[in-house]
Each structure stands twice: as structure tokens, then as C-alpha cells.
Tab-separated table of C-alpha atoms in Angstrom:
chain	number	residue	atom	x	y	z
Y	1	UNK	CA	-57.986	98.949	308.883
Y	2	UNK	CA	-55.430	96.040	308.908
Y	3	UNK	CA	-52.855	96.616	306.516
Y	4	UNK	CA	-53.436	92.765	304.430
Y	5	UNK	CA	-57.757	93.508	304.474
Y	6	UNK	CA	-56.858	96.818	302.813
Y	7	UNK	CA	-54.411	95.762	300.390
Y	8	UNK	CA	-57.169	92.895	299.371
Y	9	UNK	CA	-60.060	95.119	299.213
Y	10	UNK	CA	-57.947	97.773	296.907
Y	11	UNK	CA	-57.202	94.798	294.933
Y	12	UNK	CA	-60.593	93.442	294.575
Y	13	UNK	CA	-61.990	97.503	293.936
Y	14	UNK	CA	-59.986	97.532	290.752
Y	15	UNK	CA	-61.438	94.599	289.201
Y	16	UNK	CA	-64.490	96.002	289.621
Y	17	UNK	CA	-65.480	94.044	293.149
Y	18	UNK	CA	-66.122	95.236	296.451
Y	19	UNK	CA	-65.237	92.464	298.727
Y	20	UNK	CA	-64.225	88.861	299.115
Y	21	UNK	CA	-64.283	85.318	299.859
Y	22	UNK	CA	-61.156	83.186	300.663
Y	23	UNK	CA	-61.751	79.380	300.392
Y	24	UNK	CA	-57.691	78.255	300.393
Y	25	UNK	CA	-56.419	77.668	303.924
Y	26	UNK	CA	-53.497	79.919	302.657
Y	27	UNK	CA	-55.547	82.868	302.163
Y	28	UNK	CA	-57.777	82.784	304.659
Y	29	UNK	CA	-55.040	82.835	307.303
Y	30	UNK	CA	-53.400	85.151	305.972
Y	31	UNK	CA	-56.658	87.245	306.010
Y	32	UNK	CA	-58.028	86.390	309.311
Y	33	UNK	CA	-54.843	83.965	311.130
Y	34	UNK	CA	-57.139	81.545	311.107
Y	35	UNK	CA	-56.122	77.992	309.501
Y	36	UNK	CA	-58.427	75.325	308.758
Y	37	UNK	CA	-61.744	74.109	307.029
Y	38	UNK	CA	-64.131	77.165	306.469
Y	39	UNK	CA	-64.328	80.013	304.298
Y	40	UNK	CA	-63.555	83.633	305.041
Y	41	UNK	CA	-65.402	86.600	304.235
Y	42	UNK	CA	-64.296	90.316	304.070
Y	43	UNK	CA	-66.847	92.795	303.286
Y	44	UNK	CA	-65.461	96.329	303.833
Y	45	UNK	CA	-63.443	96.882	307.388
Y	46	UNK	CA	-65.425	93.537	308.737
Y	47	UNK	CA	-63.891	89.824	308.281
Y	48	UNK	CA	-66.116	87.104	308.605
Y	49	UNK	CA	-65.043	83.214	309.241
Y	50	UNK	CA	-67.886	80.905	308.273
Y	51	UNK	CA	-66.990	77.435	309.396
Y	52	UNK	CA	-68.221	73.785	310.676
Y	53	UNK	CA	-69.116	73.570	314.473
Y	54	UNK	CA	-66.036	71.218	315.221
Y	55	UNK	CA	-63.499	74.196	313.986
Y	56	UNK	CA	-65.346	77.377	315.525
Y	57	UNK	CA	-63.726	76.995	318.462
Y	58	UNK	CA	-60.028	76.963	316.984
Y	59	UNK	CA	-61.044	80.092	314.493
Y	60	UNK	CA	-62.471	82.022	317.278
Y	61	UNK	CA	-59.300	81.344	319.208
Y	62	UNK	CA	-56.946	82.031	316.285
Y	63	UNK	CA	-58.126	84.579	314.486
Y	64	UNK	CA	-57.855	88.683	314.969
Y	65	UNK	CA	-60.785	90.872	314.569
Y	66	UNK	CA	-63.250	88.590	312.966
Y	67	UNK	CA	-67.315	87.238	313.661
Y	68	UNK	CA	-67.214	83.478	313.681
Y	69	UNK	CA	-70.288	81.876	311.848
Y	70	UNK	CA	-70.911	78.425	312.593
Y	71	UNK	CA	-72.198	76.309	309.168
Y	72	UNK	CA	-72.296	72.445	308.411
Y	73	UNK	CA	-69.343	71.280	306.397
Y	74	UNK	CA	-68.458	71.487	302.817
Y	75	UNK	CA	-71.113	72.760	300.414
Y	76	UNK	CA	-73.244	73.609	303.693
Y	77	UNK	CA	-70.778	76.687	304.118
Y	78	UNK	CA	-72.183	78.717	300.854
Y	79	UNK	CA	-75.640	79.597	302.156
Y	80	UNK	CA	-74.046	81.302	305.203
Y	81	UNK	CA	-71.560	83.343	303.159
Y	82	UNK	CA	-74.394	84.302	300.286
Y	83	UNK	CA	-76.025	85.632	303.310
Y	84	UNK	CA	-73.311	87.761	304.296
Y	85	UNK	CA	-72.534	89.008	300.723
Y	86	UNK	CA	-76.512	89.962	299.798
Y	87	UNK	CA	-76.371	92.047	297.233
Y	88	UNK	CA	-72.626	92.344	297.220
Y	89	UNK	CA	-69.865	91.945	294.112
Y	90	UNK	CA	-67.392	89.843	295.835
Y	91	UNK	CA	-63.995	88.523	294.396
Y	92	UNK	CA	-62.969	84.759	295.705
Y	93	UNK	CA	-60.020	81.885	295.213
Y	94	UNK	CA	-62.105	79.023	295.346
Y	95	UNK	CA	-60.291	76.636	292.730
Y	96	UNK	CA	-63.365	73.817	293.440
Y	97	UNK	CA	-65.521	73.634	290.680
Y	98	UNK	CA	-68.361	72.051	292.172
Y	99	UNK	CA	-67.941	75.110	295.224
Y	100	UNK	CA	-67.621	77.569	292.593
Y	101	UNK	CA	-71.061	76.294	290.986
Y	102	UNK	CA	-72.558	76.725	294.602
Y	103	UNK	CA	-71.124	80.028	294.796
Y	104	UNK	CA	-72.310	81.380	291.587
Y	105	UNK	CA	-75.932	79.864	292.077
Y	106	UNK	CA	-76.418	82.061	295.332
Y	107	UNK	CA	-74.109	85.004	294.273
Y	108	UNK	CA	-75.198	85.692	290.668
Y	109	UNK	CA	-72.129	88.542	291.097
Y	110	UNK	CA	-69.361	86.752	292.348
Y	111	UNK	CA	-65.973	86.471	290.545
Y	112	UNK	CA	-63.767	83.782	290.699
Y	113	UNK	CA	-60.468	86.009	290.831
Y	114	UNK	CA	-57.588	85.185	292.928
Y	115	UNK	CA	-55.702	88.081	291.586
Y	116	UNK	CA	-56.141	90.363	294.701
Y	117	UNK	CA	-54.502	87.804	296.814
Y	118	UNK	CA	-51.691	86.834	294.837
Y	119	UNK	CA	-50.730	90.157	294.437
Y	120	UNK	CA	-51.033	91.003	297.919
Y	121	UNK	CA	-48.989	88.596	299.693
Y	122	UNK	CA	-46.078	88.854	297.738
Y	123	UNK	CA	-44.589	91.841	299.311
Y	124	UNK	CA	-44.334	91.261	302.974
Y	125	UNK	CA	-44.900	92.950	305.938
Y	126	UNK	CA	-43.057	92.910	309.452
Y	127	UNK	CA	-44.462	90.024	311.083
Y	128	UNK	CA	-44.558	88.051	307.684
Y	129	UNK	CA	-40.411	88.701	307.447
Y	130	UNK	CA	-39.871	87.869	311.371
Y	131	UNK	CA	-41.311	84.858	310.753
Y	132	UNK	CA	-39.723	83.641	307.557
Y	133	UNK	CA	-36.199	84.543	309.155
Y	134	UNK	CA	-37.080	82.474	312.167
Y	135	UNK	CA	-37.919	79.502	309.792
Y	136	UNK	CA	-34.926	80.065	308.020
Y	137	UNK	CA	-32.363	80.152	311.123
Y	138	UNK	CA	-34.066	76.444	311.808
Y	139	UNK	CA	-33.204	75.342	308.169
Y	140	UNK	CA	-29.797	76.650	309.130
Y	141	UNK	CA	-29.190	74.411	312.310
Y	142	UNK	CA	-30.894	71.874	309.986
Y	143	UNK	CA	-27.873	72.092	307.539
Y	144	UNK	CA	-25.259	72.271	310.613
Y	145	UNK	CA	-26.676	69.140	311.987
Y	146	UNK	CA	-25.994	67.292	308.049
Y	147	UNK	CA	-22.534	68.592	308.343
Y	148	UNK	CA	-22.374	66.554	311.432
Y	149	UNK	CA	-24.494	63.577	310.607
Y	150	UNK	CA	-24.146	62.631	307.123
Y	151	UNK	CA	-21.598	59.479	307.232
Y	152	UNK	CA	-20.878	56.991	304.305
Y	153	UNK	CA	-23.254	54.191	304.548
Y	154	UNK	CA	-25.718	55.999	305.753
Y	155	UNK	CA	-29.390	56.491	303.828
Y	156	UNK	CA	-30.805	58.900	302.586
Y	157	UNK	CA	-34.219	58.142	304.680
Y	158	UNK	CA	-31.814	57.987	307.283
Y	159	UNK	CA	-30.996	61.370	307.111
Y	160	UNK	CA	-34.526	62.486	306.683
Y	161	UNK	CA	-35.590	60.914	309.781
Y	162	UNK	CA	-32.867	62.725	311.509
Y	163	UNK	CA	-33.779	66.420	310.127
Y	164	UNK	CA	-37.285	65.800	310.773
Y	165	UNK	CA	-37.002	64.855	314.366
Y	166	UNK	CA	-34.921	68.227	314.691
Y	167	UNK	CA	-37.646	70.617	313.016
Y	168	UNK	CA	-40.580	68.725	314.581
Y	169	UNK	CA	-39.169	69.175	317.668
Y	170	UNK	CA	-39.006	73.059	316.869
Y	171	UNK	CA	-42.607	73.185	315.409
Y	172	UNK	CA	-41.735	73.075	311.995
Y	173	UNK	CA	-43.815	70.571	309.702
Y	174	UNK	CA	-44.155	69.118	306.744
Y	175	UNK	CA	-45.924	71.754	303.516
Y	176	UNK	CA	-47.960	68.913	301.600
Y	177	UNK	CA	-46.121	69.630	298.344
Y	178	UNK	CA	-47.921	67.817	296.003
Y	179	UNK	CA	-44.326	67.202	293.866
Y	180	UNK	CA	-42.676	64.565	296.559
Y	181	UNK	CA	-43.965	61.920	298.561
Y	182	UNK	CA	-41.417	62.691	301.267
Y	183	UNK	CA	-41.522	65.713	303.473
Y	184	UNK	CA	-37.696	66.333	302.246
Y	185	UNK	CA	-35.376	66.174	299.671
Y	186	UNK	CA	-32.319	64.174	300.071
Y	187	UNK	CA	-30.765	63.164	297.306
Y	188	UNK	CA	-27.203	61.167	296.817
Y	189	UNK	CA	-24.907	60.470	294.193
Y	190	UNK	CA	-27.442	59.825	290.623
Y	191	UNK	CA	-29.980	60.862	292.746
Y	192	UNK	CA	-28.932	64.270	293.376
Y	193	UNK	CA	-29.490	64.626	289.180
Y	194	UNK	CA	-33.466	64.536	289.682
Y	195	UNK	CA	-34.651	68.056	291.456
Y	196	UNK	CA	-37.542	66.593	292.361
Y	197	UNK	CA	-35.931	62.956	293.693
Y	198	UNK	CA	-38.170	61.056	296.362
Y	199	UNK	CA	-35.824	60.108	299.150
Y	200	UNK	CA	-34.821	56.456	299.166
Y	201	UNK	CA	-33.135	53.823	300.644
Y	202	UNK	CA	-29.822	54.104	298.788
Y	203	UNK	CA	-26.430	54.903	300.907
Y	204	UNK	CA	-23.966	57.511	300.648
Y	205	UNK	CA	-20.886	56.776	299.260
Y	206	UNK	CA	-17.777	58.022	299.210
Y	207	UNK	CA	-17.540	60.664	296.525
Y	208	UNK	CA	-21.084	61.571	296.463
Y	209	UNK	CA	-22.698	64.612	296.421
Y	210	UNK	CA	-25.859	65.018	298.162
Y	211	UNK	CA	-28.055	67.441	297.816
Y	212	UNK	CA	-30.563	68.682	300.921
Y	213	UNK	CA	-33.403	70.328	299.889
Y	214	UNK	CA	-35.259	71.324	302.998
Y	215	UNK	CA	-38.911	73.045	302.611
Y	216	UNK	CA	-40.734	73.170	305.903
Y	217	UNK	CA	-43.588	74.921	307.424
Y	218	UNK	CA	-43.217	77.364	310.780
Y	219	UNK	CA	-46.203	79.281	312.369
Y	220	UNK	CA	-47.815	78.853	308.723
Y	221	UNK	CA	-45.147	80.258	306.672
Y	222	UNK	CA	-42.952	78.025	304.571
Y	223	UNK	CA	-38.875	78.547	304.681
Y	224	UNK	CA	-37.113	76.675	301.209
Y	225	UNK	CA	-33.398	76.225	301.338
Y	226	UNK	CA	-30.976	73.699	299.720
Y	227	UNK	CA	-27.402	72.795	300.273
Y	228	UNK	CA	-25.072	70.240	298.758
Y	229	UNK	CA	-23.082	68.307	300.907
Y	230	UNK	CA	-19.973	66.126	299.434
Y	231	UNK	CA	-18.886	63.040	300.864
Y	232	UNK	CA	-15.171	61.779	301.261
Y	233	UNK	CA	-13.191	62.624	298.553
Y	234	UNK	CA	-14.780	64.629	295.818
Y	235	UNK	CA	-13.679	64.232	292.353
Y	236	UNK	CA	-12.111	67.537	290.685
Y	237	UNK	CA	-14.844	67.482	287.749
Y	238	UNK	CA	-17.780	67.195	290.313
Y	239	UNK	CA	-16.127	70.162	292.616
Y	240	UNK	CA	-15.702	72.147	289.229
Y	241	UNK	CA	-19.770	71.752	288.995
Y	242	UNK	CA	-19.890	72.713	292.517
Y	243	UNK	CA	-18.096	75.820	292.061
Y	244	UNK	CA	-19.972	76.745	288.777
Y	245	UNK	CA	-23.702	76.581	290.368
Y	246	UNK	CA	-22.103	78.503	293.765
Y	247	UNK	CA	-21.202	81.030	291.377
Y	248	UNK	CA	-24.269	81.458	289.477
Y	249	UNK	CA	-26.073	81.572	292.579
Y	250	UNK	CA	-23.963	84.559	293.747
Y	251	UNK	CA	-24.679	86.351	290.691
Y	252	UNK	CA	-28.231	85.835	291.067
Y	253	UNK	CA	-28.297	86.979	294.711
Y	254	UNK	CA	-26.135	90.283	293.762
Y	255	UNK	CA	-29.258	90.769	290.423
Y	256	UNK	CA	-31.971	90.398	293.355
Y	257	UNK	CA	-33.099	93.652	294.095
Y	258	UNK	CA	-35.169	96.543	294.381
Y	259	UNK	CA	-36.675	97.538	290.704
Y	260	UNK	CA	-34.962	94.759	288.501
Y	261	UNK	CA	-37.305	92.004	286.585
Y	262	UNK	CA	-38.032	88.176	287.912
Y	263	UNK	CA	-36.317	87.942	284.218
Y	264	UNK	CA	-32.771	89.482	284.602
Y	265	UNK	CA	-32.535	87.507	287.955
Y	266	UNK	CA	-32.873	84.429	285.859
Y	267	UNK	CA	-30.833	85.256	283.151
Y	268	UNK	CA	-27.759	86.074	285.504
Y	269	UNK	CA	-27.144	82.564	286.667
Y	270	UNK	CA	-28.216	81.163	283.682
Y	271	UNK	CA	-25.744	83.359	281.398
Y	272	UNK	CA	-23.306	82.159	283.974
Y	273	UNK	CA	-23.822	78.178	283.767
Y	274	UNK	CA	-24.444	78.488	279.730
Y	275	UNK	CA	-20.639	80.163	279.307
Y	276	UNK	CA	-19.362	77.186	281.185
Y	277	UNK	CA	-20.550	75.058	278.948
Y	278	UNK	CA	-23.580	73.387	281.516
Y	279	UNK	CA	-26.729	75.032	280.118
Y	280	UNK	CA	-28.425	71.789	279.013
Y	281	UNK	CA	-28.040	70.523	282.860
Y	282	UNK	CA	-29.958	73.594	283.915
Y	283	UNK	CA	-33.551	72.510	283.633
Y	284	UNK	CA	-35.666	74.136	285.796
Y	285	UNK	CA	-36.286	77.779	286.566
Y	286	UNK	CA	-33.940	80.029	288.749
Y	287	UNK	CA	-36.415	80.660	292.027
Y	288	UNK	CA	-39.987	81.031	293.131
Y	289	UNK	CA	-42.257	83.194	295.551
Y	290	UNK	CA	-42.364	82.246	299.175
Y	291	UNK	CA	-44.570	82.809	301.704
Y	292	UNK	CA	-47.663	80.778	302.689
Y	293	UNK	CA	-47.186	78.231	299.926
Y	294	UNK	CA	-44.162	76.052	298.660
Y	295	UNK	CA	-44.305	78.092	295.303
Y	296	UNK	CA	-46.351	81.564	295.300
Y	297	UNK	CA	-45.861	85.128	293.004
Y	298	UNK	CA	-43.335	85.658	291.889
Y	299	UNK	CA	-41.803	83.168	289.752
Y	300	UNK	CA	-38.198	83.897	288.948
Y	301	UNK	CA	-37.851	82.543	285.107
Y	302	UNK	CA	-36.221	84.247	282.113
Y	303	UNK	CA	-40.217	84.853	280.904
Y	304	UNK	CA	-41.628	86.900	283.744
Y	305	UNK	CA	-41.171	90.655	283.643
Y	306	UNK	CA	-42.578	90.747	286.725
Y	307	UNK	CA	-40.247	94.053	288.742
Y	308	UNK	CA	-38.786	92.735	291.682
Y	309	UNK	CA	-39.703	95.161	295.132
Y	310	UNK	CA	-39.018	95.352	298.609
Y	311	UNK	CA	-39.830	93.293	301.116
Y	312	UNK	CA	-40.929	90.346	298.730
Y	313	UNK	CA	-39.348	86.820	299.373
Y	314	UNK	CA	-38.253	84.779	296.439
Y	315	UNK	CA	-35.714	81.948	296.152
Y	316	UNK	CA	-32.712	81.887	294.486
Y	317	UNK	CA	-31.870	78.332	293.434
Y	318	UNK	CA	-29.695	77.786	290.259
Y	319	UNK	CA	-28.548	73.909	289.977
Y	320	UNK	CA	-26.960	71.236	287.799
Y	321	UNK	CA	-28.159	68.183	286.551
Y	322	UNK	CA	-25.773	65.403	284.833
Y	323	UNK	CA	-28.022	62.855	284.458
Y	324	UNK	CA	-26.776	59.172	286.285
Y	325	UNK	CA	-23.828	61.151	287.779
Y	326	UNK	CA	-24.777	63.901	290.723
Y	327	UNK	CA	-26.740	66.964	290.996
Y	328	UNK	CA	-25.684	70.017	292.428
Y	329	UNK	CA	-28.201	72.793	293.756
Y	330	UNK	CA	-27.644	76.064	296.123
Y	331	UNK	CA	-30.395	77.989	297.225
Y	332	UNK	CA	-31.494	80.598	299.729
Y	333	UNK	CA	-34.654	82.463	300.546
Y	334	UNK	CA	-34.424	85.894	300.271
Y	335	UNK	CA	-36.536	89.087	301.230
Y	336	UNK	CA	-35.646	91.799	298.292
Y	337	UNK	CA	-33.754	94.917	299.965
Y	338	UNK	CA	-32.597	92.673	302.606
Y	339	UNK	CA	-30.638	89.610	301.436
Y	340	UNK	CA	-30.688	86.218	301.822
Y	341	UNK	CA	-32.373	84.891	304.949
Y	342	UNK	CA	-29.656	82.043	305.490
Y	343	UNK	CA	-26.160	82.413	307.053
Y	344	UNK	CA	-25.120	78.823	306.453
Y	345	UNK	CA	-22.032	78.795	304.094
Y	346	UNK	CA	-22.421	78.361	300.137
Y	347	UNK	CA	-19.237	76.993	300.074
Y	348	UNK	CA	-18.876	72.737	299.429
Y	349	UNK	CA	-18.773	71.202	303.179
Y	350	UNK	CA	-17.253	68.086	302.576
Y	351	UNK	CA	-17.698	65.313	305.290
């Protein structure tokens, strides 16, 4: 049996479930490589996509070792997959209320549980990691082509327009992340101090530093990397901030590993940016789960014990915020056991 259907059936055996329903997008690709409207089913070794006639086509083209079910749209889906699941205990993600309703009316059994997935997709396998290191070599060229674009006077929007002509071109698209209106971060001078800033129409000056924050989709899988870039001359306090966050990030990269907690990760850049005197700029947590979404198991925060292990990808992303002054962040992807996914320098590239 595929490797993912058995990890998700194990999952949903030992919360007392034998099979499942995916309703996300995320988790039904990743259960059948299928990616659109429907709603998968796996009942033993057999997956099942139940979806609208104008998407049967794509999922039967798409997806590996599954029966397509054609279904009207929306609520019209649940009769199909009740019918699949008679008598079954199934496990599912759906996070729609009204859905769920539906679900429970025809599956008096059925759990709403998205445990099994979570858990399963944060270690990756083979194809997962190819794929998140091909994303991340395009975030790469992304940062070379900053080095070489960002001028003063230019925009931030500018600049976005730029990048995202380059990873369009290269099939990489925009995640939906439901934090930004813009498909990018780019963030200059006071803007840099806001971690989630929407990019605007305010020009780099010189002095700035701006910080890239580049999360993009490829082939379904989502690649998160940020850079700060300075602009003319520095000043010797902002370069000082620089150096502390490039620091911290190092000592969270080296704490990344094998059998240590989502906790201690956190705790080793923090320690680091609190003894220089720059904890109160630190606001956010030190990294995240990657994968399928923007933000997925693990989180990397000083309150998850959660034990790191191979083959999982997690960001590393320690920053500092002064606010009305500049922002500094430096992060990588990562796949545990392996290292960071990005050879672009952590060093300041001043342009």
C-alpha cells in the first residue's frame, strides 16, 4: 500500500476509526495528487475521489490509484461518500460546519479528526523533499535577482512585480495566505518592523533595510524563505541588528535536529536576541511546519514539546522588530537531518 494511505489509516486505527474522508484541497492531494473541489475517500487499500462533473476529468488525470465518482457540487458530494463509507467509522478534516452537519446526518459514526493527517505529513518522504528543494533553489534565484534589482527609488510593489514575473514564469504561484493581501512580502525601511507588512507603494531609500519574505507554491508544495537586503549605506546600529538576528538564526539552525524539542529550537535564538538586549523586538515565534500549507505541524515556539525527527521541514526564522525604524528577519526552510534547503548567503547583501 502507498506509504501516505498507510500512515493515514494507522493514524485513523488508533483513534478508534477505520478509514477516512479528506475535504481540504491540502489533504486530499496529498492523499490521492489530486487538487481541487471534491472530497476524497480512503477506505482500507482503496482511495476514492468523489467530485463535480466539471473536475472529474482533471482528478482522473491527476490522481494515482484512485475510482473517480462523479457528484453535483457542494453539499451534493455527501450522499456519494455516505455511500462509500456504509457502515464504516471514518475519521475526516472537514472544518465546514454546515458539511460537517451533512456528514454526521448520513454517517452517524464519523469523526471530525484531522489528527491522522497532521501527523502524517509532517515527516516527509522522497518525492515530498525533491520537491521542496526544487521550490527552494527558485526562492534562491529569487533572492539573486533582488541583489540585482533592488535600486533606491524603487517600490516596494515594484519589486514584487519583478519576483513574481520570475516565479510565475517557473510555475511557482501565489499560497492564498489569508495574513497578506499581497502574494509577497516586501517590506522597506519602517515597514520592514511589521512581519506581516502588506507591500506598498513606498520607495527604498538609502539606508534602508528591506526585508523579502518570499512564500510561494511549486507542484503543490509551498517553499518560505526571507532575506534582508540593505540599501546604500547602512547605519552601524542597524548592521549591529543585522548581525544579532544572523546569529540567532545560526544557533537555531545548529539546535534543529534529529530528537531535540520544537521548544529548545526556539529558545536558542531567543536566548541569543534576549542577552543582546532585543527580546522585546522579538514578537513572533521562531519557525513553523512546511509542506502543503503556509504554516502546518510543527510549530517551532518555546511552548511545543513537540521532538523534532527526520525528514520533517520546519522554518527557522528569528527576526527583529524596532518599531518606526526597520525590521530585520532571516529565514530558511529546512528538512531535519538534512539542513537548510537554501544556499543563498545569510550574510547582509548591501546594494
Amino acid at each position: 500500500m502507498d506509504a501516505r494511505r498507510l500512515s493515514l489509516l494507522e493514524g485513523a486505527r488508533e483513534l478508534g476509526c477505520d478509514s477516512l474522508v479528506a475535504c481540504t484541497p491540502e489533504n486530499m492531494f496529498y492523499m490521492t495528487g489530486f487538487w481541487g473541489e471534491g472530497m476524497a475517500v480512503l477506505d482500507g487499500d482503496h482511495a476514492t475521489i468523489v467530485a463535480p462533473g466539471l473536475e472529474a476529468g482533471r482528478a482522473e488525470a491527476d490522481s494515482r490509484d484512485c475510482t473517480i465518482v462523479s457528484a453535483g457540487r457542494g453539499a451534493e458530494m455527501v450522499p456519494a461518500v455516505a455511500r462509500l463509507l456504509e457502515g464504516a467509522k471514518p475519521c475526516t478534516d472537514c472544518a465546514d460546519y454546515s458539511t460537517m452537519l451533512l456528514l454526521q446526518k448520513h454517517m452517524p459514526h464519523v469523526r471530525h479528526a484531522p489528527g491522522p493527517f497532521q501527523d502524517s505529513r509532517m515527516v516527509k518522504d522522497a518525492e515530498e523533499i525533491r520537491t521542496l528543494q526544487e521550490a527552494s533553489r527558485i526562492i534562491d534565484g529569487m533572492f539573486e535577482l533582488c541583489a540585482g534589482t533592488i535600486t533606491p527609488g524603487q517600490t516596494e510593489s515594484q519589486l514584487q512585480a519583478v519576483l513574481m514575473s520570475h516565479a510565475a514564469e517557473r510555475e511557482m504561484f501565489d499560497t492564498g495566505y489569508p495574513s497578506t493581501l499581497n502574494p509577497l512580502i516586501v517590506a522597506g525601511g519602517p515597514n520592514g518592523a511589521l512581519p506581516h507588512a502588506q507591500v506598498t507603494g513606498r520607495r527604498f531609500g538609502r539606508g534602508d533595510l528591506v526585508v523579502v519574505d518570499i512564500t510561494l507554491r511549486y507542484r503543490g508544495y509551498v517553499s518560505d524563505a526571507t532575506r534582508t537586503f540593505g540599501v546604500g549605506h547602512v547605519s552601524p546600529e542597524r548592521v549591529k541588528i543585522y548581525e544579532i538576528v544572523r546569529e540567532a538564526q545560526e544557533l537555531g539552525l545548529r539546535a534543529a535536529i534529529h530528537g531535540v524539542s520544537c521548544g529548545d529550537v526556539d529558545r536558542a535564538c531567543r536566548d541569543h536576541i534576549e542577552s543582546r538586549g532585543y527580546g522585546r523586538y522579538f514578537i513572533h515565534s521562531t519557525g513553523h511546519g512546511v509542506g502543503l500549507e503556509v504554516h502546518e505541524q510543527p510549530a517551532i515556539s518555546r511552548s511545543v514539546d513537540t521532538i523534532l525527527r527526520r525528514d520533517m521541514a520546519v522554518t527557522v526564522e528569528p527576526g527583529i522588530y524596532v518599531p518606526g525604524e526597520a525590521g530585520v528577519r532571516i529565514e530558511d526552510s529546512i528538512i531535519v537531518g538534512q539542513g537548510s534547503m537554501h544556499r543563498y548567503t545569510r550574510d547582509l547583501v548591501v546594494v
